[in-house]
PDB file of C-alpha atoms in Angstrom:
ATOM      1  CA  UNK A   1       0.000   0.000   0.000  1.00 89.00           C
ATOM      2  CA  UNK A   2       2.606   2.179   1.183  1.00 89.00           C
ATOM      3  CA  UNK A   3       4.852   1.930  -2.167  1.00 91.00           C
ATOM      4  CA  UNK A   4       1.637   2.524  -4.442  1.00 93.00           C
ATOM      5  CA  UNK A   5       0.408   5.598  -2.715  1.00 93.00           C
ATOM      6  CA  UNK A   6      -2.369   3.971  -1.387  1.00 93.00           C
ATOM      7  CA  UNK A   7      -1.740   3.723   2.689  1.00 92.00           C
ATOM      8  CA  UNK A   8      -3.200   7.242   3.313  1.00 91.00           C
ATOM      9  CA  UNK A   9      -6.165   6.163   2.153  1.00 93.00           C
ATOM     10  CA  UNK A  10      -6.106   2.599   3.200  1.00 94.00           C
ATOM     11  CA  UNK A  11      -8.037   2.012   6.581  1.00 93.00           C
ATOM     12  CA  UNK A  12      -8.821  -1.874   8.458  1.00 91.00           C
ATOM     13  CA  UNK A  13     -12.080  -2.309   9.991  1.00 87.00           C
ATOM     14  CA  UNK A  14     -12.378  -3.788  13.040  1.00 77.00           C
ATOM     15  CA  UNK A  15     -14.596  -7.314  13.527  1.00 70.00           C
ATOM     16  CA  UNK A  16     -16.444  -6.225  15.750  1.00 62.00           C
ATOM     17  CA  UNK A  17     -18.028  -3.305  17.125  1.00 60.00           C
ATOM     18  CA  UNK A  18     -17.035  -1.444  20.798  1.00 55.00           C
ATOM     19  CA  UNK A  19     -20.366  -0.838  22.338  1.00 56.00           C
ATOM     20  CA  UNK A  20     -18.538   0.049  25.658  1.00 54.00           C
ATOM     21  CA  UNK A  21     -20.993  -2.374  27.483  1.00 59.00           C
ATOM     22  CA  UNK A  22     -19.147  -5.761  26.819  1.00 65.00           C
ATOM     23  CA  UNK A  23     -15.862  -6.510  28.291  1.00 70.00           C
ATOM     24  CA  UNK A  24     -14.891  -9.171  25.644  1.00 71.00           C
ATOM     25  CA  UNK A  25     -15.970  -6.236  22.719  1.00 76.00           C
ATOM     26  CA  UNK A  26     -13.350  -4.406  24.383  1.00 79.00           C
ATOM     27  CA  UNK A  27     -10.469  -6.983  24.272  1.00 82.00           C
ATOM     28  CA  UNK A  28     -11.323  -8.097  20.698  1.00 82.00           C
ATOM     29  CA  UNK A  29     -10.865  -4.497  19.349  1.00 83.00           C
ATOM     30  CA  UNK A  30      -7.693  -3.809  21.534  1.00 88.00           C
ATOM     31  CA  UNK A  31      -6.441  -7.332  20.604  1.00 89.00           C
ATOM     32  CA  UNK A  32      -6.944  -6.219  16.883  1.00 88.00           C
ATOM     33  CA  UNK A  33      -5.627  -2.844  17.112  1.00 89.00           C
ATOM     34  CA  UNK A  34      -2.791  -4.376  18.605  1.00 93.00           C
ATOM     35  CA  UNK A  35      -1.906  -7.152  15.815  1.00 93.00           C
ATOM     36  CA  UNK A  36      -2.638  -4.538  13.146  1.00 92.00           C
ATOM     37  CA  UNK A  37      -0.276  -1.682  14.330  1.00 92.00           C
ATOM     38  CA  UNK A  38       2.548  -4.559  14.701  1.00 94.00           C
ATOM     39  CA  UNK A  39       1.836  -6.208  11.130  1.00 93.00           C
ATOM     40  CA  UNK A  40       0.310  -3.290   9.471  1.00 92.00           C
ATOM     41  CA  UNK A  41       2.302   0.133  10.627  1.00 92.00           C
ATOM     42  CA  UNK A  42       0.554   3.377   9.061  1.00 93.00           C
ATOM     43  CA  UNK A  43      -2.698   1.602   8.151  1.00 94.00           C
ATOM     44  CA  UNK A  44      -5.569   3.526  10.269  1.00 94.00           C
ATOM     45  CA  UNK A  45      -8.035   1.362  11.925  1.00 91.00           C
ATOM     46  CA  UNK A  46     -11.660   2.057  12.344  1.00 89.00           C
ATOM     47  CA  UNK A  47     -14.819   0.818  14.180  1.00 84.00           C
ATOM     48  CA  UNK A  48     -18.313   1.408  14.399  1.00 80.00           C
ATOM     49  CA  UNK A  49     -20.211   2.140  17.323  1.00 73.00           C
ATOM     50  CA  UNK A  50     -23.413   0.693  17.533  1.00 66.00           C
ATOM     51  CA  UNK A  51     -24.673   0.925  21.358  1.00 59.00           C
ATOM     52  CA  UNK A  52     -27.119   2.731  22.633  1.00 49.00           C
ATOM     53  CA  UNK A  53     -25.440   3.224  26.257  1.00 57.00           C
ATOM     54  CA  UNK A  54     -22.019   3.040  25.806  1.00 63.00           C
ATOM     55  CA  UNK A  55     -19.593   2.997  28.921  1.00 71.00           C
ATOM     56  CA  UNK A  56     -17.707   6.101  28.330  1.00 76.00           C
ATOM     57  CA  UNK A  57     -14.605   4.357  30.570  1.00 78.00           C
ATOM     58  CA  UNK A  58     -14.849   1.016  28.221  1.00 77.00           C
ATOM     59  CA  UNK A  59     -14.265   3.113  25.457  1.00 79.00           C
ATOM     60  CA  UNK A  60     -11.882   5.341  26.621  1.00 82.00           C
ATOM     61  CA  UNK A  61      -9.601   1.901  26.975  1.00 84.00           C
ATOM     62  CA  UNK A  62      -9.842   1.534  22.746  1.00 84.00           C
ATOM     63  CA  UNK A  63      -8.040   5.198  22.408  1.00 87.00           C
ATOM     64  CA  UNK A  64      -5.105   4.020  20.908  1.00 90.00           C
ATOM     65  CA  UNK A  65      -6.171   0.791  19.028  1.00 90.00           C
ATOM     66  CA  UNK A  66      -8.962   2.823  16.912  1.00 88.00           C
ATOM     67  CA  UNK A  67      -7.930   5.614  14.709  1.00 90.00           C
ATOM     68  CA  UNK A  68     -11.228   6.159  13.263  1.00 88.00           C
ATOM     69  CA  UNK A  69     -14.428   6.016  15.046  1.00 84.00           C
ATOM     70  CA  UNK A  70     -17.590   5.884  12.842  1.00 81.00           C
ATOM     71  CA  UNK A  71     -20.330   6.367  15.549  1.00 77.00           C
ATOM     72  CA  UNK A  72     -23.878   6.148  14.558  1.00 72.00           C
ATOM     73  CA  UNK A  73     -25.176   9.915  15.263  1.00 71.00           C
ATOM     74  CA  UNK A  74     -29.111   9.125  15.922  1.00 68.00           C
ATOM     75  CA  UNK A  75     -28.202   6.525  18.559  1.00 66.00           C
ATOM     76  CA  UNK A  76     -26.693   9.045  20.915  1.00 68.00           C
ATOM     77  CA  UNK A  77     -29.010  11.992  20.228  1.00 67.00           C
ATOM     78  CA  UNK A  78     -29.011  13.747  23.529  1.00 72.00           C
ATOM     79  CA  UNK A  79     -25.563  12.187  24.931  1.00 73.00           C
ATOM     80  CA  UNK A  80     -23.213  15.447  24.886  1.00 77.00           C
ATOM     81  CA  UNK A  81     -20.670  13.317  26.888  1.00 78.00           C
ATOM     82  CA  UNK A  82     -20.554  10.975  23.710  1.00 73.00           C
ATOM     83  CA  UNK A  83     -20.271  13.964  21.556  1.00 72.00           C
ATOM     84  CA  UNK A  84     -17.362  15.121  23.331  1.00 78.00           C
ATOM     85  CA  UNK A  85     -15.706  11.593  23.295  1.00 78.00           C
ATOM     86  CA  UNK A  86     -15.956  11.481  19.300  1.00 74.00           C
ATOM     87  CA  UNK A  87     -15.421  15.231  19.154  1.00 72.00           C
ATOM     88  CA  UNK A  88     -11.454  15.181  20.043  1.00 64.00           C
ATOM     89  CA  UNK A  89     -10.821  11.855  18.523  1.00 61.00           C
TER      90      UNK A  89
END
């Protein structure tokens, strides 16, 4: 990717999707992060976000394995403290 021009635009998606309410969720996505950043330097990662009551701490323990966050807006209509997660990520 990298000799071809293409890593910039290049981005993994993780399997599964951190919710922030399931511990295992968690793990998977670190686990991933952590295999891709070893095997795959300089390709970004992203994952969707699918719950509807996140744990803001659960999340907070992805920073670093996700580099692109793709939350679904309508699901946390009224959450400004989910906002302001996704806002300086």
């Amino acid at each position: 990717l990298r000799e071809r021009g293409w890593l910039e635009k290049a981005y993994c998606r993780h399997k599964d999707e951190p919710d922030g309410t399931g511990s295992l969720v968690i793990k998977v996505v670190q686990e991933d992060g952590a295999f891709f950043a070893r095997h795959a330097p300089g390709l970004r990662r992203l994952a969707t976000l699918a719950g509807f009551h996140p744990n803001l701490e659960r999340l907070k323990s992805c920073v670093g394995f996700v580099d692109i966050w793709a939350p679904n807006p309508v699901r946390y209509y009224g959450r400004p403290e989910i906002a302001r997660f996704f806002t300086h990520r």
